[in-house]
Every structure is written in structure tokens, then in C-alpha cells.
XYZ file of N, CA and C in Angstrom:
444
model
N -15.573 -0.040 -37.263
C -14.692 1.039 -37.281
C -15.184 1.127 -35.407
N -13.577 1.059 -35.064
C -14.593 1.721 -33.122
C -13.319 1.598 -32.834
N -13.639 3.158 -32.152
C -12.336 3.352 -31.675
C -13.174 3.570 -30.361
N -11.303 3.619 -29.012
C -12.214 3.637 -27.709
C -12.861 5.257 -27.623
N -14.109 4.840 -26.368
C -14.713 5.445 -25.709
C -14.478 7.574 -25.959
N -13.480 6.962 -24.692
C -13.001 8.126 -23.309
C -11.993 6.904 -23.138
N -11.741 8.466 -21.974
C -9.721 7.643 -21.496
C -11.092 7.292 -19.880
N -12.077 6.988 -20.059
C -12.097 6.595 -18.514
C -12.252 5.446 -17.752
N -11.587 4.912 -17.601
C -10.394 3.087 -17.239
C -9.773 3.662 -15.228
N -9.355 2.688 -15.435
C -8.443 2.828 -15.192
C -7.782 1.149 -14.146
N -6.435 1.490 -13.467
C -6.285 0.183 -13.099
C -5.290 0.263 -12.511
N -5.913 -1.370 -11.008
C -5.725 -0.919 -9.603
C -4.281 -2.222 -9.283
N -4.004 -2.039 -7.914
C -2.898 -3.589 -7.379
C -3.352 -3.422 -6.718
N -2.787 -4.536 -5.989
C -2.124 -4.815 -4.527
C -0.549 -4.548 -4.993
N -0.512 -4.276 -4.545
C 1.626 -4.283 -3.948
C 1.976 -4.963 -2.495
N 1.565 -5.306 -2.028
C 1.176 -7.022 -1.523
C 0.843 -7.949 -0.951
N 1.527 -9.382 -0.276
C 0.385 -10.430 -0.901
C -0.951 -10.067 -0.120
N -1.661 -11.055 0.127
C -3.111 -10.902 0.030
C -3.453 -12.382 1.302
N -3.734 -12.246 2.314
C -4.096 -13.832 3.148
C -5.484 -13.658 2.518
N -5.604 -15.217 1.935
C -6.847 -15.902 2.447
C -7.055 -17.157 2.963
N -8.447 -16.828 3.808
C -8.859 -18.213 4.574
C -9.270 -18.853 3.811
N -9.255 -20.254 4.184
C -9.715 -21.854 3.291
C -11.053 -21.919 3.714
N -11.843 -22.159 2.338
C -12.700 -21.783 2.222
C -14.240 -20.920 3.224
N -12.705 -19.660 2.294
C -13.856 -18.375 2.864
C -14.304 -17.579 1.612
N -14.985 -17.022 1.413
C -15.027 -15.851 0.512
C -15.160 -15.325 1.424
N -13.978 -13.612 0.528
C -13.044 -12.830 0.325
C -12.737 -11.736 -0.883
N -12.614 -11.334 -0.828
C -12.376 -9.701 -1.450
C -10.485 -8.936 -1.655
N -10.520 -8.634 -3.006
C -9.467 -8.639 -3.794
C -9.111 -6.515 -2.530
N -7.810 -6.854 -1.361
C -8.243 -5.324 -1.292
C -7.711 -5.003 -2.131
N -7.380 -4.167 -2.421
C -6.323 -3.107 -4.186
C -5.528 -2.354 -3.332
N -4.504 -1.442 -3.423
C -3.792 -0.988 -2.460
C -3.333 0.174 -3.270
N -3.299 0.721 -4.375
C -2.540 1.807 -5.224
C -3.705 1.097 -6.999
N -2.902 2.693 -6.975
C -3.326 2.492 -9.020
C -2.621 3.421 -9.158
N -2.368 2.597 -10.420
C -1.496 2.399 -11.499
C -2.017 4.736 -12.101
N -3.348 4.459 -13.035
C -3.509 4.985 -13.135
C -5.553 5.679 -13.205
N -5.834 5.951 -12.893
C -7.111 7.023 -12.563
C -8.410 7.540 -12.981
N -8.655 7.766 -14.287
C -9.683 8.684 -15.090
C -11.678 7.988 -14.949
N -12.115 8.773 -13.961
C -13.804 8.826 -14.171
C -13.650 7.826 -13.284
N -12.917 6.493 -12.689
C -13.974 5.617 -11.493
C -13.507 6.380 -10.413
N -14.530 5.922 -8.984
C -14.382 5.915 -8.194
C -13.769 4.870 -7.159
N -12.078 5.193 -6.689
C -11.648 4.102 -5.810
C -11.079 4.588 -4.816
N -11.278 4.495 -3.326
C -10.585 4.935 -2.763
C -9.431 3.194 -1.540
N -8.921 4.082 -1.184
C -9.082 3.021 0.330
C -9.011 2.616 1.102
N -9.813 3.840 1.535
C -11.071 3.439 2.739
C -11.622 1.872 3.056
N -11.776 1.702 1.033
C -12.950 0.990 0.901
C -12.221 0.523 -0.297
N -11.201 -0.333 -0.073
C -10.104 -0.698 -1.304
C -10.597 -1.931 -1.934
N -11.794 -2.696 -1.111
C -12.478 -4.027 -2.770
C -13.383 -3.445 -3.602
N -14.184 -1.692 -3.266
C -15.213 -1.079 -4.061
C -14.570 -0.707 -5.190
N -15.278 -0.218 -6.240
C -14.605 -0.445 -7.795
C -16.228 0.051 -8.481
N -16.415 1.449 -8.156
C -17.566 2.549 -8.535
C -17.156 2.918 -10.149
N -18.916 2.635 -10.610
C -18.445 2.772 -12.152
C -19.054 4.080 -12.075
N -18.745 4.957 -12.348
C -19.907 6.175 -12.912
C -20.011 6.669 -13.539
N -19.472 6.833 -14.639
C -20.323 6.986 -15.672
C -21.218 5.603 -16.989
N -22.232 6.377 -16.880
C -22.693 4.827 -18.096
C -22.040 4.565 -18.958
N -21.898 2.540 -19.750
C -21.114 2.471 -21.097
C -21.497 0.839 -21.106
N -20.274 0.643 -21.781
C -19.785 -0.812 -22.176
C -18.642 -0.265 -21.936
N -17.947 -1.673 -21.205
C -16.579 -1.311 -20.489
C -15.609 -3.193 -20.709
N -15.097 -3.074 -20.619
C -13.440 -3.760 -20.373
C -13.074 -4.594 -18.866
N -13.704 -5.293 -18.704
C -12.853 -5.216 -17.405
C -11.720 -6.394 -17.104
N -11.012 -6.248 -17.156
C -9.061 -7.585 -16.688
C -8.681 -7.566 -15.381
N -8.713 -9.126 -15.250
C -8.374 -9.170 -13.540
C -6.993 -10.519 -14.111
N -6.283 -10.023 -13.663
C -4.955 -10.765 -13.225
C -4.892 -10.904 -11.857
N -4.968 -12.355 -11.363
C -3.916 -12.820 -10.078
C -3.176 -13.925 -9.850
N -2.320 -14.153 -8.519
C -1.870 -15.924 -8.623
C -2.113 -15.888 -7.583
N -2.541 -17.027 -7.522
C -2.527 -18.131 -6.153
C -1.224 -18.703 -5.664
N -0.511 -19.251 -4.499
C 0.974 -19.314 -4.023
C 0.512 -20.361 -4.339
N 1.794 -21.585 -4.794
C 2.252 -22.531 -4.889
C 1.307 -23.275 -3.628
N 0.932 -24.258 -3.500
C 0.771 -25.617 -2.443
C 0.642 -26.341 -3.721
N -0.846 -27.412 -2.294
C -0.668 -28.669 -2.715
C -1.448 -29.182 -3.605
N -1.631 -29.578 -4.117
C -2.932 -30.419 -5.398
C -4.664 -29.950 -4.706
N -4.834 -29.965 -3.405
C -5.871 -29.647 -2.457
C -6.474 -28.930 -3.238
N -7.949 -29.447 -3.094
C -9.176 -27.875 -4.065
C -8.863 -27.321 -4.954
N -9.973 -26.061 -4.939
C -9.588 -25.365 -5.668
C -9.238 -23.780 -4.954
N -9.294 -23.192 -6.677
C -8.761 -21.615 -6.810
C -10.270 -20.364 -7.122
N -10.347 -19.824 -6.915
C -11.543 -19.016 -7.347
C -11.385 -17.774 -7.877
N -11.400 -17.032 -8.940
C -11.635 -15.698 -9.283
C -13.118 -15.096 -10.251
N -13.377 -14.019 -9.172
C -14.573 -13.735 -10.064
C -15.180 -12.649 -9.553
N -16.026 -11.196 -10.862
C -16.261 -10.269 -11.281
C -17.632 -10.045 -10.385
N -17.641 -9.469 -9.509
C -18.717 -9.612 -8.683
C -19.555 -7.855 -8.995
N -20.924 -7.579 -8.914
C -21.813 -6.138 -9.842
C -23.057 -6.611 -8.815
N -22.724 -5.050 -8.189
C -23.422 -4.244 -7.109
C -23.378 -5.231 -6.035
N -22.773 -6.257 -5.617
C -23.214 -7.480 -4.230
C -23.695 -8.650 -4.249
N -23.946 -8.788 -5.642
C -24.728 -9.185 -6.014
C -24.984 -10.637 -6.977
N -24.527 -9.972 -8.165
C -24.680 -11.194 -9.305
C -23.113 -11.574 -9.865
N -23.052 -12.286 -10.181
C -21.746 -12.605 -10.784
C -21.822 -12.453 -12.024
N -20.440 -11.781 -12.757
C -20.376 -11.717 -14.170
C -19.870 -12.473 -14.698
N -19.385 -12.812 -13.756
C -17.979 -14.043 -14.202
C -16.611 -14.741 -13.846
N -16.577 -16.232 -14.406
C -15.472 -16.490 -12.794
C -14.205 -17.096 -13.905
N -13.531 -17.007 -13.184
C -12.545 -18.349 -12.580
C -12.238 -20.440 -11.815
N -12.272 -21.732 -11.996
C -11.615 -21.611 -11.335
C -11.121 -22.702 -11.664
N -10.520 -23.102 -11.053
C -9.806 -23.758 -11.631
C -8.992 -25.002 -9.610
N -7.741 -26.268 -10.492
C -7.429 -27.330 -9.265
C -6.279 -26.638 -8.514
N -6.235 -26.693 -7.304
C -4.240 -26.103 -6.438
C -3.966 -26.546 -7.026
N -2.831 -25.872 -6.913
C -1.338 -27.059 -7.500
C -0.166 -25.450 -6.941
N 1.071 -25.991 -8.264
C 2.042 -25.016 -8.343
C 1.556 -23.890 -9.181
N 1.157 -21.915 -8.556
C 1.061 -21.367 -8.560
C 0.264 -21.062 -9.561
N -1.028 -21.692 -9.318
C -2.200 -21.502 -10.449
C -2.489 -19.810 -11.013
N -2.475 -19.907 -11.876
C -2.799 -17.836 -12.296
C -4.541 -18.250 -12.584
N -4.704 -16.760 -12.453
C -6.347 -16.538 -13.015
C -6.468 -14.980 -14.294
N -6.450 -15.412 -14.778
C -6.889 -13.747 -15.646
C -8.351 -14.484 -16.064
N -9.686 -13.394 -15.730
C -11.015 -13.666 -15.781
C -10.773 -11.710 -16.018
N -12.267 -11.830 -17.720
C -12.480 -10.888 -18.239
C -14.067 -10.699 -18.646
N -14.343 -9.907 -19.052
C -15.681 -9.872 -19.746
C -15.561 -8.035 -20.300
N -17.440 -8.160 -20.701
C -17.120 -6.804 -21.273
C -19.123 -6.696 -20.893
N -18.765 -6.146 -20.479
C -19.778 -5.336 -19.976
C -21.230 -3.469 -19.438
N -21.979 -3.578 -19.712
C -22.957 -2.717 -20.282
C -23.149 -2.077 -18.741
N -22.269 -1.069 -18.128
C -22.586 -0.799 -16.456
C -23.409 1.285 -16.847
N -24.765 1.082 -16.001
C -25.280 1.673 -15.609
C -24.652 3.200 -14.340
N -24.651 3.553 -14.574
C -23.877 4.955 -13.487
C -24.014 4.724 -11.973
N -22.712 4.383 -11.093
C -22.895 4.649 -10.079
C -23.448 2.846 -9.711
N -23.441 1.740 -10.536
C -22.947 0.575 -10.103
C -21.296 0.298 -9.965
N -21.711 -1.099 -9.397
C -19.466 -1.114 -8.522
C -19.336 -2.760 -9.115
N -17.996 -2.695 -8.949
C -17.939 -4.225 -8.951
C -16.665 -4.378 -7.985
N -17.093 -5.593 -7.391
C -15.873 -6.299 -6.411
C -14.978 -7.693 -7.307
N -14.093 -7.048 -6.498
C -13.785 -9.278 -7.277
C -13.373 -10.391 -5.723
N -13.813 -10.816 -5.710
C -14.446 -12.069 -5.286
C -12.962 -12.750 -4.988
N -12.960 -14.027 -4.259
C -12.185 -15.245 -4.289
C -12.345 -16.143 -4.061
N -11.797 -17.050 -3.309
C -11.966 -18.908 -2.740
C -11.429 -19.588 -2.830
N -10.417 -20.233 -1.757
C -9.648 -21.287 -2.007
C -9.981 -22.686 -1.212
N -10.152 -23.244 -1.251
C -10.204 -24.879 -0.733
C -9.042 -25.973 -0.528
N -7.700 -24.910 -0.337
C -6.468 -25.774 0.105
C -6.380 -26.660 1.382
N -7.192 -26.297 2.448
C -6.638 -27.098 3.867
C -6.611 -25.948 5.144
N -5.972 -24.940 4.706
C -5.109 -23.753 5.381
C -5.911 -22.754 4.326
N -4.818 -21.527 5.260
C -4.472 -20.101 4.462
C -3.635 -19.945 3.182
N -3.886 -19.206 2.335
C -3.650 -19.468 1.072
C -3.043 -17.979 0.502
N -1.946 -17.346 0.294
C -1.905 -16.120 -0.805
C -2.562 -16.495 -1.738
N -2.768 -14.763 -2.244
C -2.592 -14.213 -3.601
C -1.666 -13.445 -3.423
N -0.815 -13.544 -4.483
C 0.421 -13.629 -4.644
C 0.800 -11.662 -5.754
N 1.982 -11.317 -5.040
C 2.549 -9.412 -5.854
C 3.733 -10.468 -5.883
N 3.208 -11.045 -7.707
C 4.456 -11.862 -8.339
C 5.441 -12.373 -7.943
N 4.697 -13.827 -7.510
C 5.494 -14.860 -6.868
C 6.490 -15.382 -7.405
N 6.675 -15.257 -9.099
C 7.470 -15.621 -9.750
C 9.370 -14.894 -9.616
N 8.786 -13.647 -9.683
C 9.859 -12.818 -9.940
C 9.862 -11.816 -10.651
N 9.845 -13.306 -11.854
C 10.234 -12.037 -12.783
C 8.834 -11.487 -13.507
N 6.924 -11.420 -12.678
C 7.078 -10.722 -13.728
C 5.662 -9.305 -13.122
N 6.131 -8.721 -13.756
C 6.208 -7.443 -13.672
C 4.936 -6.703 -13.662
N 4.337 -6.924 -12.234
C 2.562 -6.062 -11.791
C 2.123 -7.124 -13.250
N 2.073 -8.407 -13.005
C 1.149 -8.948 -13.087
C -0.684 -9.068 -12.360
N 0.851 -10.178 -10.968
C -0.932 -10.519 -9.896
C -1.710 -9.756 -8.754
N -2.941 -9.257 -9.069
C -3.509 -8.628 -8.450
C -3.450 -6.936 -9.408
N -4.301 -7.285 -9.801
C -4.107 -5.972 -10.682
C -5.941 -6.741 -11.413
N -6.730 -4.975 -11.987
C -7.797 -5.090 -11.755
C -7.264 -3.871 -12.992
N -8.461 -4.054 -14.221
C -7.627 -2.785 -15.445
C -9.183 -2.815 -15.237
N -10.254 -1.672 -16.046
C -10.973 -1.257 -16.332
C -11.196 -0.283 -17.750
N -12.075 -0.429 -18.779
C -11.181 0.883 -19.585
C -13.110 1.031 -20.431
N -13.414 1.719 -20.250
C -14.867 2.015 -21.260
C -14.459 2.382 -22.624
N -15.289 1.220 -23.295
C -15.371 1.186 -24.139
C -16.467 1.411 -25.509
N -17.336 2.572 -25.267
C -18.193 2.356 -25.767
C -19.829 3.370 -24.144
């Protein structure tokens, strides 16, 4: 029998498109919180999310890339403490590639994560905020919840 360990967690999102350069490793810069309890995030460092309390957490990232030619790849990854990739999703270019990336990880207090993106379309490409017009708060979303 398992229940949610606490109310510690957050949901962050970006309210606008973010332009990602060709063959450039970049971080998603979140702009808003839907809610936040016990996670450190600040608009002054919009890509850094600090885990304040040790424990096991589930992390879910949702991104939608702009429609483009079938050229190149698109990558979304979760980076721990600026050096270790916890997980990633890679897809080929094309029409509205969606990325859902998730993991469960045991964090120490003051660990931090960043969401890394990369693409090789041959030019700049946007991470889009709800590009299809019918998805409510789907793209550029990050949810973290302490589960143990």
C-alpha cells in the first residue's frame, strides 16, 4: 500500500514559444508556476529547479517542437546537477513532434535539475506553447512530485 508522501512538488510552464538554435544545447527557461510547494524555482534562474528535500520524486516533462521539415533530430532530456542525464527522448524531425519524458529518481537535498533541449533542423526551431490550439497547457510543462 502506497500513498503520496507529501504535498512537496511543483508544476512549471513557459507561457511563450522558446527559440532553440540549430545544433545548440539549450535549457528550457520556464516563466510561470501553476503551483509550487517545497521546490525552489525563480524567474531570475528560470532553467534551474532545486530539490529542497531529500526523497524519491517523479518528474514529467512535456514539450512540443514546431512543425518543420523531416531534417535532423529533436531531443528533450532531464539533467541532474549540471552533469548527469537521468533520461531523454529523441525523435526525428517532422510535423509537430511531441516529447513526453519522465523518470523516478531518489534526490538528495539541494540537487537540481534542468531540462535540456537540442535540435538539428538546419535553422532555429521553436519549442511551442500549445501550437495546435487544442491542447491546454501541454507544451513546455514540467511536473515534479515527491512520492517517497
